[in-house]
């Protein structure tokens, strides 16, 4: 169905795609695996006409696609569903489907379109109300809106970029049959993912990219997690850091009966209490949107607590400024790396100074000590293995994993008593994920307390001493790692235990 | 920095080229027109003095605007802050005319800065306590500021029997000293250039400047960095207002020697253009302000000599801005803040 031959694309000095050959047969689900920066997104953007390849040819259904635009790609029968949905939240499902679609008519045919959405929704089990406002839908339902959009536009090849990264397990479970049904009709699906297990469960074939080239392609039958992971990173992942036995010490973080509102003013946190001891990792599992984000913000000082208290090492910081929390020993790795944790248009050195520009070594007298900051940056870049030209490199030029290393270098470099890590591995490739986990465990071994918030159960199992599960703004259960099993945790996350 | 200069020069070149076509289409020779423009701007020491005197208030006001915009505080109240600065300076100079000359001029200039800062501070206060966006507040306070000057001139500060809303001539002791004997060139340009380097230093070498840049880049990152958003807002507005107020004071004490109704007209918005063309960088604002000052000074000479209407200069300014901003937008994705 699709042949891409010799695709080359460079951005400046970076060769994102270096001669990629890919072929997608009809009626197959093909997994596209690769670390961040391996060229997956670039390849798909070339296919969809969002960037123009430097060299190479694309043939879709026997017809060449040359200098095409996304509009041409859609007309040819290619549908693309981005990781961040291209929907207008204030509009209804039907309006979103009509947006930019010629078949909607010059005078919009609301009812006809709504009718077709309803039919498609029933046929594929998408469960969509054409008149629902998109902003009020769950992320899973929004994704199904994107699928309907693509199907009604006649997509015979559907590209899904990290389709499961924002979904809860039940929503994922609902997406997969839809994709299988598409396959049964003879359509093809390109499934871009980091999650090996999903690829193994769903796909017929898998193509692995590494450093802008195809590292391997094989049928899924016979492939294992290990073989795929090895292809992706091109090396054996080192065995996990041995967990040092620690005896949990004093209670470093004590959170009691915390309540908070979300941005829209709705109470999202309904009285959460727990404590984290020195030398222990307390992990909070849960599907996104169950209050973890608000909890992290309140502890980090980015959101006002409506009720309850927080203390760090005996110091009541419930209403303290961010800076005072930092002095009390808090290190904070926020979930939103690019615009909260970092200023991407600033240098690595400046980002290291971000939260302490008023204190040594970043400040000397009334001035910023640029020399000392740069020296510290060079030292941290080496210590944390940040792949960058130097301390003066802009953070925006770094990959996601290296950006996270900059945050870790800043936060852990302070020798904190308490680390608050919110979704610290989101969007990172396995190598970078591994690095983050190793750093967290090393901090634990040094006797710090760690509150680790993640939606990835396996990760939670790997790092935690105790695991708490958040559901509906409450802490619905706490188990020690030795007693935890995935089934029970999964049930708790779904609010069923 | 080099990128800013390249952008500026390209923008100026392209704007001059297009304006030349306009001149050509009206049947005049653009080379002759530009020569007259240059003569009017650089032809004699007097012309240069006039131009530099024009540059000083532009530069000071544009510095404040650049600082605000960097912090993503959209202060377009330069006009009103200049007006209040002039008013403050004239009021002090007329209130204590008997003070020793040096004291008088220094106090008057300081009064201008304080008045400008208070006017900007008022806007900031309304923004922070009432939640009205600063674009609206600063814009509307421009009208109020200009009218306050008129009100004062029609009242106590006016010159009796002048027939024009202006204050009496200020005591000589309140006049800004001349830089070059025998010309009109006063020390304002020196003050403005010193301010360029001070603001540059503050922006890039102090924790305060760092906080402003972080604030401007991402509000979320600023909150995470522990930056007090209200305090930094007030801080940058006060500095910006003080610079604009000083600009107003310099114009009153150095050029007119009196407060005149409408003396600040157009300055505030020209300063915004200059700040943008200068890439919101203090060092970039310097050449941009020089360009505007000399261009405007040469404009009337061009009109007299060749008959090309002086508003052509506004066309050149506008086109330069379009080109420079387009270049910034095109190359902006990886810009450092």
PDB file of N, CA, C and O in Angstrom, chain A residues 33 234 326 394 419 427 437:
ATOM      1  N   UNK A  33       8.809   1.637  15.927  1.00  0.00           N
ATOM      2  CA  UNK A  33       9.444   1.801  17.227  1.00  0.00           C
ATOM      3  C   UNK A  33      10.724   2.606  17.079  1.00  0.00           C
ATOM      4  O   UNK A  33      11.349   2.597  16.029  1.00  0.00           O
ATOM      5  N   UNK A 234      20.164  -0.419  20.367  1.00  0.00           N
ATOM      6  CA  UNK A 234      21.401  -0.870  19.750  1.00  0.00           C
ATOM      7  C   UNK A 234      22.416  -1.325  20.768  1.00  0.00           C
ATOM      8  O   UNK A 234      23.601  -1.361  20.511  1.00  0.00           O
ATOM      9  N   UNK A 326      12.101  25.173  48.676  1.00  0.00           N
ATOM     10  CA  UNK A 326      13.395  24.755  48.148  1.00  0.00           C
ATOM     11  C   UNK A 326      14.446  24.763  49.263  1.00  0.00           C
ATOM     12  O   UNK A 326      15.219  23.825  49.422  1.00  0.00           O
ATOM     13  N   UNK A 394      21.531  26.199  23.948  1.00  0.00           N
ATOM     14  CA  UNK A 394      20.138  26.445  24.314  1.00  0.00           C
ATOM     15  C   UNK A 394      19.456  25.121  24.633  1.00  0.00           C
ATOM     16  O   UNK A 394      19.656  24.131  23.940  1.00  0.00           O
ATOM     17  N   UNK A 419      12.667  14.532  47.201  1.00  0.00           N
ATOM     18  CA  UNK A 419      12.483  14.724  45.764  1.00  0.00           C
ATOM     19  C   UNK A 419      11.022  14.482  45.425  1.00  0.00           C
ATOM     20  O   UNK A 419      10.462  13.452  45.785  1.00  0.00           O
ATOM     21  N   UNK A 427       7.498  10.464  27.911  1.00  0.00           N
ATOM     22  CA  UNK A 427       8.035  10.848  26.609  1.00  0.00           C
ATOM     23  C   UNK A 427       9.511  10.549  26.440  1.00  0.00           C
ATOM     24  O   UNK A 427      10.095  10.927  25.439  1.00  0.00           O
ATOM     25  N   UNK A 437      15.530   6.683  36.449  1.00  0.00           N
ATOM     26  CA  UNK A 437      15.259   5.746  37.552  1.00  0.00           C
ATOM     27  C   UNK A 437      16.513   5.490  38.369  1.00  0.00           C
ATOM     28  O   UNK A 437      16.480   5.473  39.606  1.00  0.00           O
TER      29      UNK A 437
END
